[in-house]
Amino acid sequence: MLKTRIAVMVSGGGTNLQALIDAQKSGLISHGEIVLTVSNNPEAYALKRADDNGIKTLVMKDETSLLNELQNENIDMIVLAGFLKILSKDFIQNFGKPVINIHPSLIPSFCGKGCYGLHVHEKALEYGVKVTGATVHYVNEIPDGGTIIAQKAVNVLEDDTPEVLQQRVMKEAEWILLPEATEMICMEIMKGKE
Ligand code: GRF
């Protein structure tokens, strides 16, 4: 069966990539196939996860060469999974197909420039919110600014540290939400191809 060809872009540990790989194996993602993993960081452990699962990897040099590679691989959509660079407006427009991102808070809280990784949870604890979570959204030129696709809430507990909260948000929200949202977009893309 024809599937949506997915490129996943990573910068670090790749636990969200692993969730996508596991979802593809379990059949939760049935309308898409991860065919390329791209990182701006040659040391990213996420690249090993891709390698271990027979997925082609690429360490990106610049946006122009990346666009060529995405074209060569007939990529239909990009998933940013812990990817820490901001892609330019030109890149998004020239790619011209869906790009989605997972952000570890309930946007519009705790997002935007400089709000990534552990900093997001530090700010949530600093503010004293009782509920946080994760958001999957379309990517445009504004950091965490695109249309929201899906969100999942997670309770903040009394003695949470940023690290403990980050793990809970990943486990109870990100690793569930991103595969579900990715499958939904893959289905929409396949429908558009019928
Ligand atoms: C984590 O902070 C996660 O919340 C966010 O990106 C960071 C790394 O994720 N989405 P990963 O383990 O590389 O997927």
Short mmCIF file of C-alpha atoms and ligand atoms in Angstrom, two decimals:
data_model
loop_
_atom_site.label_atom_id
_atom_site.label_comp_id
_atom_site.label_asym_id
_atom_site.label_seq_id
_atom_site.Cartn_x
_atom_site.Cartn_y
_atom_site.Cartn_z
CA MET A 1 0.00 0.00 0.00
CA LEU A 2 1.28 3.50 -0.88
CA LYS A 3 2.32 5.33 2.30
CA THR A 4 3.09 8.92 3.25
CA ARG A 5 6.88 9.30 3.23
CA ILE A 6 7.98 10.89 6.51
CA ALA A 7 11.23 12.67 7.37
CA VAL A 8 11.85 13.09 11.11
CA MET A 9 14.19 15.90 12.21
CA VAL A 10 16.02 15.49 15.52
CA SER A 11 18.76 17.12 17.62
CA GLY A 12 19.12 14.98 20.73
CA GLY A 13 18.16 11.74 22.47
CA GLY A 14 15.38 10.86 20.04
CA THR A 15 12.79 9.48 22.47
CA ASN A 16 10.05 11.02 20.31
CA LEU A 17 11.62 9.43 17.22
CA GLN A 18 11.62 6.11 19.09
CA ALA A 19 7.91 6.56 19.86
CA LEU A 20 7.27 7.12 16.15
CA ILE A 21 9.33 4.05 15.18
CA ASP A 22 7.49 1.92 17.75
CA ALA A 23 4.13 3.26 16.53
CA GLN A 24 5.04 2.33 12.95
CA LYS A 25 6.02 -1.18 14.10
CA SER A 26 2.82 -1.64 16.13
CA GLY A 27 0.67 -0.47 13.21
CA LEU A 28 -0.56 2.68 15.02
CA ILE A 29 1.11 4.60 12.20
CA SER A 30 -0.21 2.60 9.22
CA HIS A 31 -0.54 5.34 6.60
CA GLY A 32 3.04 6.58 6.88
CA GLU A 33 6.60 5.33 6.75
CA ILE A 34 9.66 7.01 8.32
CA VAL A 35 12.15 6.94 5.44
CA LEU A 36 14.66 9.57 6.58
CA THR A 37 16.00 10.96 9.85
CA VAL A 38 17.79 14.31 9.71
CA SER A 39 19.85 15.94 12.45
CA ASN A 40 21.77 19.19 12.79
CA ASN A 41 23.87 17.39 15.44
CA PRO A 42 26.12 14.53 14.21
CA GLU A 43 26.35 13.23 17.82
CA ALA A 44 22.58 12.98 18.31
CA TYR A 45 21.72 9.58 19.85
CA ALA A 46 18.53 9.80 17.76
CA LEU A 47 20.67 9.00 14.69
CA LYS A 48 21.69 5.70 16.30
CA ARG A 49 18.03 4.88 16.96
CA ALA A 50 17.32 5.46 13.25
CA ASP A 51 20.35 3.38 12.20
CA ASP A 52 19.32 0.53 14.51
CA ASN A 53 15.95 0.49 12.72
CA GLY A 54 17.30 0.61 9.18
CA ILE A 55 16.19 4.20 8.59
CA LYS A 56 18.39 6.38 6.37
CA THR A 57 20.12 9.19 8.31
CA LEU A 58 21.43 12.59 7.21
CA VAL A 59 23.41 15.21 9.09
CA MET A 60 22.18 18.44 7.54
CA LYS A 61 24.69 21.01 6.23
CA ASP A 62 22.32 23.78 5.20
CA GLU A 63 18.67 24.29 4.24
CA THR A 64 19.35 24.25 0.49
CA SER A 65 21.03 20.83 0.50
CA LEU A 66 18.34 19.57 2.88
CA LEU A 67 15.59 20.67 0.47
CA ASN A 68 17.32 18.75 -2.33
CA GLU A 69 17.56 15.61 -0.18
CA LEU A 70 13.88 15.87 0.81
CA GLN A 71 12.99 16.17 -2.87
CA ASN A 72 15.21 13.21 -3.83
CA GLU A 73 13.53 11.09 -1.17
CA ASN A 74 10.02 12.22 -2.25
CA ILE A 75 9.24 13.29 1.32
CA ASP A 76 5.54 14.11 1.89
CA MET A 77 5.79 15.52 5.43
CA ILE A 78 8.33 16.50 8.07
CA VAL A 79 8.00 15.75 11.79
CA LEU A 80 10.19 17.87 14.11
CA ALA A 81 10.89 15.63 17.13
CA GLY A 82 13.16 17.41 19.59
CA PHE A 83 14.67 19.42 16.72
CA LEU A 84 16.27 22.55 18.16
CA LYS A 85 17.02 24.73 15.12
CA ILE A 86 14.51 27.26 13.80
CA LEU A 87 13.74 26.54 10.13
CA SER A 88 13.51 29.67 7.98
CA LYS A 89 10.31 30.96 6.41
CA ASP A 90 11.89 30.33 2.98
CA PHE A 91 12.59 26.69 3.86
CA ILE A 92 9.00 26.11 5.04
CA GLN A 93 7.60 27.80 1.93
CA ASN A 94 9.98 26.04 -0.50
CA PHE A 95 9.25 22.64 1.07
CA GLY A 96 5.56 23.48 0.68
CA LYS A 97 4.23 20.36 2.44
CA PRO A 98 3.12 19.75 6.05
CA VAL A 99 5.71 20.27 8.80
CA ILE A 100 4.61 19.44 12.35
CA ASN A 101 6.35 19.87 15.70
CA ILE A 102 5.93 18.52 19.23
CA HIS A 103 6.33 21.11 21.97
CA PRO A 104 6.43 20.05 25.65
CA SER A 105 3.79 22.49 26.98
CA LEU A 106 0.17 23.48 26.34
CA ILE A 107 0.77 26.27 23.79
CA PRO A 108 0.36 29.29 24.14
CA SER A 109 1.89 28.74 27.59
CA PHE A 110 5.64 28.42 27.93
CA CYS A 111 6.61 28.56 24.28
CA GLY A 112 8.40 30.77 21.77
CA LYS A 113 11.99 31.86 21.44
CA GLY A 114 14.36 30.23 23.91
CA CYS A 115 11.63 28.06 25.42
CA TYR A 116 12.71 24.51 24.64
CA GLY A 117 13.67 21.29 26.39
CA LEU A 118 14.07 21.55 30.15
CA HIS A 119 13.55 25.36 30.15
CA VAL A 120 9.87 24.76 29.33
CA HIS A 121 9.36 22.73 32.52
CA GLU A 122 11.45 25.11 34.62
CA LYS A 123 9.09 27.93 33.56
CA ALA A 124 5.98 25.84 34.24
CA LEU A 125 7.20 25.04 37.77
CA GLU A 126 8.29 28.64 38.32
CA TYR A 127 4.81 29.87 37.38
CA GLY A 128 3.18 27.23 39.54
CA VAL A 129 0.75 25.77 36.97
CA LYS A 130 -1.14 22.67 38.16
CA VAL A 131 -1.54 21.25 34.67
CA THR A 132 0.88 21.24 31.75
CA GLY A 133 1.28 18.87 28.82
CA ALA A 134 2.32 18.71 25.17
CA THR A 135 1.18 20.25 21.90
CA VAL A 136 1.54 19.13 18.29
CA HIS A 137 1.28 22.04 15.89
CA TYR A 138 1.97 22.97 12.29
CA VAL A 139 5.27 24.78 11.84
CA ASN A 140 5.53 28.26 10.37
CA GLU A 141 8.23 30.89 10.67
CA ILE A 142 7.25 31.83 14.24
CA PRO A 143 8.80 29.54 16.90
CA ASP A 144 5.88 27.37 18.16
CA GLY A 145 3.52 29.68 16.27
CA GLY A 146 1.64 27.45 13.82
CA THR A 147 -1.93 26.12 14.04
CA ILE A 148 -2.45 23.66 16.88
CA ILE A 149 -3.27 20.09 15.80
CA ALA A 150 -3.56 18.25 19.14
CA GLN A 151 -2.82 18.67 22.86
CA LYS A 152 -2.61 16.36 25.84
CA ALA A 153 -2.66 17.50 29.50
CA VAL A 154 -0.47 16.18 32.34
CA ASN A 155 -0.78 16.96 36.06
CA VAL A 156 2.04 18.80 37.82
CA LEU A 157 2.79 17.26 41.22
CA GLU A 158 3.86 19.04 44.43
CA ASP A 159 7.48 17.89 44.53
CA ASP A 160 8.13 17.83 40.77
CA THR A 161 11.57 18.85 39.60
CA PRO A 162 11.99 20.01 35.98
CA GLU A 163 13.58 16.66 35.10
CA VAL A 164 10.79 14.60 36.71
CA LEU A 165 8.12 16.74 35.06
CA GLN A 166 9.86 16.48 31.67
CA GLN A 167 9.89 12.69 31.91
CA ARG A 168 6.16 12.60 32.83
CA VAL A 169 5.24 14.96 29.98
CA MET A 170 7.25 12.85 27.53
CA LYS A 171 5.82 9.55 28.78
CA GLU A 172 2.19 10.58 29.35
CA ALA A 173 1.83 13.12 26.55
CA GLU A 174 4.54 13.50 23.87
CA TRP A 175 5.14 9.84 23.11
CA ILE A 176 1.36 9.29 22.76
CA LEU A 177 0.35 12.51 21.04
CA LEU A 178 3.04 12.70 18.35
CA PRO A 179 2.40 9.24 16.82
CA GLU A 180 -1.37 9.82 16.90
CA ALA A 181 -1.09 13.25 15.27
CA THR A 182 1.42 11.95 12.70
CA GLU A 183 -0.90 9.09 11.68
CA MET A 184 -3.81 11.56 11.35
CA ILE A 185 -1.79 13.83 9.02
CA CYS A 186 -0.50 10.81 7.05
CA MET A 187 -4.09 9.69 6.47
CA GLU A 188 -5.07 13.18 5.28
CA ILE A 189 -2.12 13.23 2.87
CA MET A 190 -2.97 9.76 1.50
CA LYS A 191 -6.62 10.83 1.04
CA GLY A 192 -5.39 13.83 -0.91
CA LYS A 193 -3.45 11.46 -3.17
CA GLU A 194 -6.47 9.26 -4.01
C1 GRF B 1 12.54 17.01 25.06
O1 GRF B 1 12.68 18.13 25.91
C2 GRF B 1 11.14 16.94 24.59
O2 GRF B 1 10.26 17.38 25.59
C3 GRF B 1 11.12 17.89 23.42
O3 GRF B 1 12.42 17.82 22.85
C4 GRF B 1 13.35 17.29 23.82
C5 GRF B 1 14.10 16.08 23.35
O4 GRF B 1 13.23 15.13 22.88
N1 GRF B 1 10.11 17.54 22.47
P1 GRF B 1 13.77 13.75 22.23
O5 GRF B 1 14.04 12.81 23.37
O6 GRF B 1 15.03 14.07 21.46
O7 GRF B 1 12.64 13.29 21.36
#
